[in-house]
Structure formats: C-alpha cells, structure tokens
Coordinates of C-alpha atoms and ligand atoms in Angstrom, one line a residue:
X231 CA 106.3 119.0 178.3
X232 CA 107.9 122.3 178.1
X233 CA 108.4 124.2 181.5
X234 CA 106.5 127.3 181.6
X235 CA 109.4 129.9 181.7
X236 CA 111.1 128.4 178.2
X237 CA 110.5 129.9 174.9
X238 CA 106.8 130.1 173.6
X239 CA 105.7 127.2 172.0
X240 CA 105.5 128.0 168.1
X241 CA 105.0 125.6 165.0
X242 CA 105.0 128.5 162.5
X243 CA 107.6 130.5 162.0
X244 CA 107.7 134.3 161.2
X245 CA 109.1 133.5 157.5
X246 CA 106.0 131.1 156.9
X247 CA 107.3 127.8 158.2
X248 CA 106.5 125.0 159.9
X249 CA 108.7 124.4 162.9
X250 CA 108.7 120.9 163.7
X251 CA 107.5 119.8 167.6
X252 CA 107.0 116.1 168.9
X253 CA 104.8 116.9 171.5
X254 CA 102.5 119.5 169.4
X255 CA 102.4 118.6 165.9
X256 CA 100.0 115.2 166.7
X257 CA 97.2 118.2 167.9
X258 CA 97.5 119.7 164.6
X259 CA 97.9 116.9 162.2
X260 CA 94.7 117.2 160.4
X261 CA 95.3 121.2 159.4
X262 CA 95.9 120.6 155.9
X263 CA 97.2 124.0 154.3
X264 CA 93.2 124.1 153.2
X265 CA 92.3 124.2 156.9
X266 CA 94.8 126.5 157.4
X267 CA 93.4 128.7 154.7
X268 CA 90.2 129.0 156.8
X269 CA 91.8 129.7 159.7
X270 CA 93.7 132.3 157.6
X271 CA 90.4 133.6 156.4
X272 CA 88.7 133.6 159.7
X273 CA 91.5 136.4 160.9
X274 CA 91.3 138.4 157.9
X275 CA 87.4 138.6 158.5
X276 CA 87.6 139.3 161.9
X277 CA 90.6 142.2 161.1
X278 CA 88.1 143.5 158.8
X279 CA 85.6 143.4 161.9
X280 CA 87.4 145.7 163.6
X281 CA 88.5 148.0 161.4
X282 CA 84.9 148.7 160.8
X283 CA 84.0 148.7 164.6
X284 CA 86.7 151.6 164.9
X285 CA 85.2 153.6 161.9
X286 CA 81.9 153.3 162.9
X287 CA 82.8 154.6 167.0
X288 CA 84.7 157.6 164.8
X289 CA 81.7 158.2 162.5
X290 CA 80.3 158.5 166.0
X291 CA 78.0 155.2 165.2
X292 CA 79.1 153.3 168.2
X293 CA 79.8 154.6 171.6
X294 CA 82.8 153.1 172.3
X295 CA 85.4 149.8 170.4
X296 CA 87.7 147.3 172.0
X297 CA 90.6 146.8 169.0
X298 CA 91.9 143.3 168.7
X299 CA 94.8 144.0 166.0
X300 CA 97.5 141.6 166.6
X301 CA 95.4 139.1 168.6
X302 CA 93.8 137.1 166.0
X303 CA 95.7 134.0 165.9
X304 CA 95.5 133.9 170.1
X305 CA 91.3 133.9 169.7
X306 CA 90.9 132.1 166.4
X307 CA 93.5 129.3 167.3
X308 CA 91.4 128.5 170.2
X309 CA 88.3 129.2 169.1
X310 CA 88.0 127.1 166.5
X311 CA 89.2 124.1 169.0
X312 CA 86.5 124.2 170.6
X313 CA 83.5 122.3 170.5
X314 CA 79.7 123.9 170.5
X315 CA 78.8 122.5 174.0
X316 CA 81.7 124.2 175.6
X317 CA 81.1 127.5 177.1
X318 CA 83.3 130.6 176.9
X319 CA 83.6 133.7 179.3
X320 CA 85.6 136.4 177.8
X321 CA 86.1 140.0 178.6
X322 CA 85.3 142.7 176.1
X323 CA 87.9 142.4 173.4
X324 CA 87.1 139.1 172.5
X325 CA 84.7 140.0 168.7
X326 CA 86.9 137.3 167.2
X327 CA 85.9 134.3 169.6
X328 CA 82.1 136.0 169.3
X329 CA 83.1 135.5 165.6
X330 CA 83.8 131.8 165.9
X331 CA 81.2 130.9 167.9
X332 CA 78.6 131.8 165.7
X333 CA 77.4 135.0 167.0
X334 CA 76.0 137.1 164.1
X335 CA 77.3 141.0 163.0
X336 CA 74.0 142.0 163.9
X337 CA 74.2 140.5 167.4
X338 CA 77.8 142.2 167.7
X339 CA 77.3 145.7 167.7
X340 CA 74.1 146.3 170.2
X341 CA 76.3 147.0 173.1
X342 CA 78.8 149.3 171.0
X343 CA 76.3 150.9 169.6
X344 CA 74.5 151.3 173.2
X345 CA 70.8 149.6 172.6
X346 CA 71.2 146.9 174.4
X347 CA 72.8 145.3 177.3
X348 CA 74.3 142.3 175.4
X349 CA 73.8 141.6 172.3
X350 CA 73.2 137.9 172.1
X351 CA 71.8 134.6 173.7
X352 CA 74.7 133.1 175.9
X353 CA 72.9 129.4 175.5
X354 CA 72.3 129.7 171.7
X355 CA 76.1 130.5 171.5
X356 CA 77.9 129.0 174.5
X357 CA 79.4 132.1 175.5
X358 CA 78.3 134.4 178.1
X359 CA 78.0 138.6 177.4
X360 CA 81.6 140.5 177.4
X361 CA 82.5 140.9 181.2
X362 CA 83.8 144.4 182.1
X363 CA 85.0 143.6 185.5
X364 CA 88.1 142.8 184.6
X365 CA 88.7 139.1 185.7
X366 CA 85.1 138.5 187.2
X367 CA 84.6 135.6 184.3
X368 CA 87.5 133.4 185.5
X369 CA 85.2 132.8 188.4
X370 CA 82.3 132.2 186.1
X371 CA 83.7 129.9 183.9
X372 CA 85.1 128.0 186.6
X373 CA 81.8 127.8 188.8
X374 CA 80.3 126.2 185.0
X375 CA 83.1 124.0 185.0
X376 CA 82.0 122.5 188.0
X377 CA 78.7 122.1 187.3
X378 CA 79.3 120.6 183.9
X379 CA 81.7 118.0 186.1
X380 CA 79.0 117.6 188.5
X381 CA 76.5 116.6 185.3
X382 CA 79.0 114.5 184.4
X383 CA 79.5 116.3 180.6
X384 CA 82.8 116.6 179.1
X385 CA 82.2 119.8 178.0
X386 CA 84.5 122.4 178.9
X387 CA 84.7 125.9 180.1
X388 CA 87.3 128.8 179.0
X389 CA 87.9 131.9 180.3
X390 CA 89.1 134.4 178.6
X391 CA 91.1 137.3 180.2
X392 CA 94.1 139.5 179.9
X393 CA 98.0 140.4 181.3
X394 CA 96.1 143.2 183.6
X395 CA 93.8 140.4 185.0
X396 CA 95.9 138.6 186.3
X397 CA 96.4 140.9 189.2
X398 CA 92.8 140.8 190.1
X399 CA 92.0 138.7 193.2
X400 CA 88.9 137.0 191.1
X401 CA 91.4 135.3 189.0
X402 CA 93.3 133.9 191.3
X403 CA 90.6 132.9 193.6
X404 CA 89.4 131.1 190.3
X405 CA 92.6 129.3 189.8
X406 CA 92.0 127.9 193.8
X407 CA 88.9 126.4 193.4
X408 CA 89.5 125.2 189.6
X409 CA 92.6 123.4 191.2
X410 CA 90.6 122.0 193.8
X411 CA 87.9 120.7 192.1
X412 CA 90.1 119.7 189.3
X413 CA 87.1 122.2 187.1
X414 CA 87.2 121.0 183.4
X415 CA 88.1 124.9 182.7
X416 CA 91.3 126.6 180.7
X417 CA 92.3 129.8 182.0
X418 CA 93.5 131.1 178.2
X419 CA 95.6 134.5 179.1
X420 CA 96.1 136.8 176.3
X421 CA 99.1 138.7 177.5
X422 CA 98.4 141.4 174.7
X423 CA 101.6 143.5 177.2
X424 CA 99.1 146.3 178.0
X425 CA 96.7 146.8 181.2
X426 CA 95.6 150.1 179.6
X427 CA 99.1 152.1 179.9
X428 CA 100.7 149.6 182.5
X429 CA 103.1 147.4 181.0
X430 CA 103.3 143.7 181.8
X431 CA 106.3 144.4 183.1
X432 CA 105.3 145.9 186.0
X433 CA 103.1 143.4 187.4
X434 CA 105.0 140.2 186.0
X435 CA 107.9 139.9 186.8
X436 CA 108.3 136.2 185.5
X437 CA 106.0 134.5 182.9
X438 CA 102.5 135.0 183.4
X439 CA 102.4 130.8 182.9
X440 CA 104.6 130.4 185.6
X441 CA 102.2 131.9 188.4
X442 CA 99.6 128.4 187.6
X443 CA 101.7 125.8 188.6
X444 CA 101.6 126.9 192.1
X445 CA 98.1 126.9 192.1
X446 CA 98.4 123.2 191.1
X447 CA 98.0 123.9 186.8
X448 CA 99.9 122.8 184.4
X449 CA 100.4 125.7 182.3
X450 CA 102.1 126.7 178.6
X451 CA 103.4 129.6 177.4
X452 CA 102.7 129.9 173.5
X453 CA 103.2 132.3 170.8
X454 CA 100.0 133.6 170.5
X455 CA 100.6 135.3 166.8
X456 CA 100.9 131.7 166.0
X457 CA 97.3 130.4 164.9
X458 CA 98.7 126.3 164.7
X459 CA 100.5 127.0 168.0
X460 CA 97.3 128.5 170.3
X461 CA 95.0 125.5 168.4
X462 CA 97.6 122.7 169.3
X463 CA 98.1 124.5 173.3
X464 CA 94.1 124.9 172.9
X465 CA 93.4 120.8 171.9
X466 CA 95.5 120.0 174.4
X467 CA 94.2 121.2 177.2
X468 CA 90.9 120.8 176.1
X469 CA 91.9 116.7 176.1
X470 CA 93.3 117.1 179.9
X471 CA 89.7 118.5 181.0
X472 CA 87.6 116.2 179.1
X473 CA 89.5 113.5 180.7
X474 CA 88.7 115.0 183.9
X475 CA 92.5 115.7 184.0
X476 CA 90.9 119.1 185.7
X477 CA 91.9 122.9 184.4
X478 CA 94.9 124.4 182.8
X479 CA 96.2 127.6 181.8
X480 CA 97.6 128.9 178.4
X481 CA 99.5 132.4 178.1
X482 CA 99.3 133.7 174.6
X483 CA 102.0 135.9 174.3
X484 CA 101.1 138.7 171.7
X485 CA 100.8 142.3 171.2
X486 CA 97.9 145.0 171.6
X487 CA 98.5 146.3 167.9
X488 CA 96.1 149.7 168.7
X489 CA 95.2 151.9 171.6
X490 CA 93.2 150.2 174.9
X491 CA 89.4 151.4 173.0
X492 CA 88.4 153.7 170.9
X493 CA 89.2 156.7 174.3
X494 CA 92.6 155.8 174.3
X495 CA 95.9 157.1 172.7
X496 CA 98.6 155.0 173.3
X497 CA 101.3 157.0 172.0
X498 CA 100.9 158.6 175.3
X499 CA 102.9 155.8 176.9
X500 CA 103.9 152.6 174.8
X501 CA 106.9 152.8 172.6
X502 CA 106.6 152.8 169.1
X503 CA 109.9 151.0 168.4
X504 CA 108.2 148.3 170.2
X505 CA 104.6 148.2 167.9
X506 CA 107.4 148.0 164.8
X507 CA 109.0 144.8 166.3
X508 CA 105.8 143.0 167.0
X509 CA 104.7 144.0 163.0
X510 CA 107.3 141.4 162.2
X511 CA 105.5 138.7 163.8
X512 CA 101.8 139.9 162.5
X513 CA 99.6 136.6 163.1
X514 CA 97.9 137.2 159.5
X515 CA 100.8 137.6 157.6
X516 CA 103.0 134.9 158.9
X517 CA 100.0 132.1 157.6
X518 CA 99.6 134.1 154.3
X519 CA 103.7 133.5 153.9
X520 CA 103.1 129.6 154.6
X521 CA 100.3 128.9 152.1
X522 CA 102.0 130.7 149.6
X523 CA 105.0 128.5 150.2
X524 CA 102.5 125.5 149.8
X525 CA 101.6 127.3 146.3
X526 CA 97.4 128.5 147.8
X527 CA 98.1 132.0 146.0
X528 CA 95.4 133.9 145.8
X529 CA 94.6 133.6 149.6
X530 CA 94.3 136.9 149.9
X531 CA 91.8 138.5 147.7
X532 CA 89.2 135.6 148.2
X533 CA 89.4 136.2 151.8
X534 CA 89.5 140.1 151.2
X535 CA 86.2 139.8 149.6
X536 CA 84.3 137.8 152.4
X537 CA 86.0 140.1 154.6
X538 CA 84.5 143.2 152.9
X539 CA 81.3 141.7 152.6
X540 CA 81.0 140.7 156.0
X541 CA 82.3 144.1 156.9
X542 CA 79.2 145.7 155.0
X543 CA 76.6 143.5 156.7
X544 CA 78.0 144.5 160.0
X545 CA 77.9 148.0 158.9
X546 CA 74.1 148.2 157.7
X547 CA 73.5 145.7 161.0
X548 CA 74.5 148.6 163.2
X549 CA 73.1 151.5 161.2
X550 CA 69.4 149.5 161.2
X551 CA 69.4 149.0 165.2
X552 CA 66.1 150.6 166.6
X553 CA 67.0 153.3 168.8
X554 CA 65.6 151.6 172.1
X555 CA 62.5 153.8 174.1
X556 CA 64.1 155.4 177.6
X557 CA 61.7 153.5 180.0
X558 CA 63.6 150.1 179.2
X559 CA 66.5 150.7 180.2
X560 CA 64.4 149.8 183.9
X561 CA 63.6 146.7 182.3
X562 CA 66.5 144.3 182.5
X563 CA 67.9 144.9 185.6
X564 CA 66.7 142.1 187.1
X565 CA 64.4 139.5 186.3
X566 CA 61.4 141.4 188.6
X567 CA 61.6 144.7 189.3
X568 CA 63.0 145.8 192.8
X569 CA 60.7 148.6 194.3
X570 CA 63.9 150.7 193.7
X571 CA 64.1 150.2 190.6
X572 CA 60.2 151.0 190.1
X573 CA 60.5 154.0 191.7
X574 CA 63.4 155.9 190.0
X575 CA 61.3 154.7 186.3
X576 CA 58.3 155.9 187.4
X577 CA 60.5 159.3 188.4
X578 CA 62.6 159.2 185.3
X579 CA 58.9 159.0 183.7
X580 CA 57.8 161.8 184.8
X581 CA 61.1 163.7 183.9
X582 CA 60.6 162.8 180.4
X583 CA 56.9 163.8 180.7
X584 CA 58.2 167.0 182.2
X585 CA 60.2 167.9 179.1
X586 CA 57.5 166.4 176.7
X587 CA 59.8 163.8 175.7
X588 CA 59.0 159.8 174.2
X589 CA 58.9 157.7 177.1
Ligands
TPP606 C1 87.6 145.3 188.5 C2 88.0 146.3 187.5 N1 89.0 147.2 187.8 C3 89.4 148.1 186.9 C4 88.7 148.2 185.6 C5 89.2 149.3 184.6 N2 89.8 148.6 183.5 C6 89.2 148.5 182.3 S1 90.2 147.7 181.2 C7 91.5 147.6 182.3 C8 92.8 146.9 181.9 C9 92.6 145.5 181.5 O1 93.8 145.0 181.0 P1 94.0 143.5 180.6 O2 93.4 142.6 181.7 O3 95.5 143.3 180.3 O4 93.1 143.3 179.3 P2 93.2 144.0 177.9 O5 92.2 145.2 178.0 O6 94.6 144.4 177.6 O7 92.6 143.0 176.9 C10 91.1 148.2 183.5 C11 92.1 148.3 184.7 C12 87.7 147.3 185.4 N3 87.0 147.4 184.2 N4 87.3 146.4 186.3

C-alpha cells in the first residue's frame, strides 16, 4: 500500500490512458469500457445538473446553488461503489452522490428553491439531508457505523466532507471514536483546494491523508478527477469495513472548478492560472479521451441528450414546486411542537392576519 504522502493514486491518465497498478486494478477489473461509458454518462448528467441549478439561482428560481464542476469523478467514482444498504452523510455540494443514489430532480431542488427543509427521504435513499455545519456529518455517519456494527450488518457508512472540514473539531472527534470502535465508516475528503477563499494551503500543511493514520486509519490519497481511481480507493475501503477491518479515509484530490455558491466570486481571491492547470485534468474529458481510444465514438452526444433531458425535468421539477403556506414553516421543527415554538406561530399568525396576508 501506497503511503499517504506519495503521488495520488491514478489508473487514468490525463491523455485517456490506463495506467497500470497491481494493487488497484483487481478493484476495477470488471469496468469494461461499457461500464465506463456509464460512469462517463453519469458525470455528464450530473454537469448538466448543475449548470442548470446555477441558471435557475440566476433566473432567480432558486435561492441559492452549491457548484460541483470539476468534482464529478471524486462523487461518481464512489458513489456508484456503493451498495443501497449503505448510508451516506454529505455536506451540501454533494447533487452528484444525491444523483447516484437514486434521489429524483424533483426531490433535488426543494431546499434550493426554499420550500422545503430537505427534499427527500433519508431511508428510501440511504443518505441523510445535505449538512451545513460544516463537518457535523462525520460524527453522524460514524455514530451509524456503529450501530450498523452493533446490528451486526455489513453495511457501511460514508461521510462526505471537504478540505475546510477538516479543521473542524467534529471531524476529528469522528475520526477518535471511528478508530476506536473500529466503525465500518470511510471518511471520503474531497480536497476541492477551497474553504470558501482559504486555500488548503493554509490549513494543511502536509497531505490531508496523512492527518488519519495518527488517528489509527489507514488512509489514501487519490486523484480524485480520476473516476476508475476514487471507485478502486472507494471498493477498497468499502471491503476493509465490511470485514470489520473498521474505517478509513480517502482524500480526493481535485479542484472547485466555480465560485464557493451561487454568492460567491472567486476571482476575488483564487488565481486563475491555477483554474487553467486543473482544466487539463477535467474528470469528464480525460474518460471521453479513453473510450475514444477504445473506438465508443459517439459517447458524447448520447450522453448529451440524457443530459439535456434530465436537465429539462429538473427544470419544470422546480418551476412546478407549490409555494409552501407561512404557518408551516412551525411545523417541522421538531417532531411535537415546543410551547416556544407554538407561541412565536401563533404570533407570526397574527402578523400575517395583521397585514391580511395567507396564513
Ligand atoms: C461549523 C460551520 N462553520 C462555518 C460555516 C461557514 N461555511 C460554510 S461553507 C464553509 C467552507 C467549507 O469548505 P470545505 O469544507 O472545504 O467544503 P467545500 O465547500 O469546499 O465543499 C464555511 C466555513 C459553516 N457552515 N459551519
């Protein structure tokens, strides 16, 4: 096994090709270059996804959109390792691992778009609503872990989190007990290189993988614009916790290709010499080289078209969302009312009455 601070792991190549590994390649043996044309499709969808999550927050449709540009092979790749009775924790940028995991367009946009808390059932998916406290899911998917070792399933947890993360005290308080319960649960970093406008750099100053070993985790640092690479790194640590092996931890090393959201403007800080270097190593493009090299030609405009068509279902989802009435927003709070909460509806009530407003 690779230490931690060495290059990324990466089977594909920026030109397209395969890049031969003796540890890896068994993990990956069965992606025929048809399975890798799904996987290929699956990140031109979910591009497509977010290019129309960004023009609906401009048409001022949605309040507010996470970009995941240049991070599709990190959540595809692992995504689609996983089984259906594992669980997954992200944060909010994750649409593509929502993607995988079933979760319909129409189930997507109800917390961009502001009518709903989440947008989905965590059990029919296996995967909880988008945490905004950034890290506070690395303690969640470790306290399922547990439980799922405790129930004596093999399933598996994964949290999903980012560079800026890691310098929360949730995470590594996550990383303590995982270790010491030897939690079926892989702490799956996407080092995208932006907390916001603070550069990796300033809170890393080695490898983000090297900080699990000393929290007793075997860890691996992988190209994460490399879609065979993250599912090989994903299948592997997904064996080592369904052997009861206990967690690990996987840095995807990629690039934020946009701003923070939809509120941010990055050219306010991050270099744009930098965004042209990591254009060379675009996830999508680098798959589209190696099935053309393995003569699958017209990749691109049959994916383009599910794309677009998926893109226009996710569209007319979000334009069809019922506006929700004021009063619920009192409603899921908890799962009984508190008086407090009682008492500021019944107030906000009679504010709206006030003003002769719905309720
Ligand atoms: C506990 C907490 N502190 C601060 C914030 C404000 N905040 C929102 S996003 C963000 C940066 C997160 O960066 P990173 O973990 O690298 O994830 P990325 O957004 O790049 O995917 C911060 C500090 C927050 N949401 N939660």
């Amino acid at each position: 096994m690779q230490s931690p601070a060495e290059t990324p792991l990466r089977l594909l190549g920026p030109d397209g090709r395969r890049i031969p590994n003796d540890d890896f390649d068994p993990w990956v043996s069965d992606i025929t270059a048809e399975r890798l044309a799904e996987l290929y499709e699956d990140m031109v969808v979910v591009r497509r996804i977010d290019s129309e999550g960004i023009a609906l927050q401009r048409q001022g449709q949605v309040g507010l959109w996470p970009p995941l540009r240049g991070q599709e092979a990190a959540q595809i790749g692992s995504a689609r390792a996983l089984r259906s009775d594992d669980f997954v924790f992200t944060s909010y940028r994750e649409n593509a691992v929502a993607y995988c995991r079933g979760v319909g367009v129409e189930e997507m946009m109800p917390m961009w778009r502001g009518t709903a808390a989440s947008g989905w059932d965590p059990y029919e998916f296996g995967m909880a609503p988008p945490a905004v406290i950034i890290g506070a899911q690395t303690l969640h998917a470790t306290g399922y872990a547990m439980g799922c070792a405790k129930d004596g399933a093999d399933s598996v947890a994964v949290a999903y989190f980012g560079d800026g993360a890691t310098s929360q005290g949730d995470v590594s308080e996550a990383m303590v007990f995982a270790a010491a319960f030897r939690a079926p649960v892989i702490f799956l970093c996407q080092n995208n290189h932006w907390a916001i406008s603070e550069p990796v750099s300033l809170v890393a100053r080695r490898p983000l993988a090297d900080r699990a070993p000393g929290f007793g985790i075997p860890s691996i640092r992988v190209d994460g614009n490399d879609v065979l690479a993250m599912m090989a790194a994903t299948r592997w640590a997904l064996d080592r916790a369904r052997r009861g092996d206990g967690p690990s931890y996987i840095e995807a090393v990629t690039y934020r290709m946009g701003p923070h959201t939809t509120s941010d403007d990055p050219s306010r800080y991050a270099d744009p010499a930098e965004h042209d270097e990591w254009l060379q190593l675009d996830p999508i493009a680098r798959v589209e080289r190696n099935l053309e090299l393995n003569g699958l030609h017209s990749v691109h405009e049959v994916a383009s078209r599910t794309a677009d068509a998926v893109a226009a279902d996710l569209r007319r989802a979000c334009l069809e969302l019922p506006d929700p009435r004021p009063l619920e927003l009192f409603d899921h709070v908890f799962t009984e009312p508190t008086s407090r909460v009682l008492r500021q509806r019944s107030q906000y009530a009679a504010y709206l009455d006030m003003l002769g407003e719905e309720r």
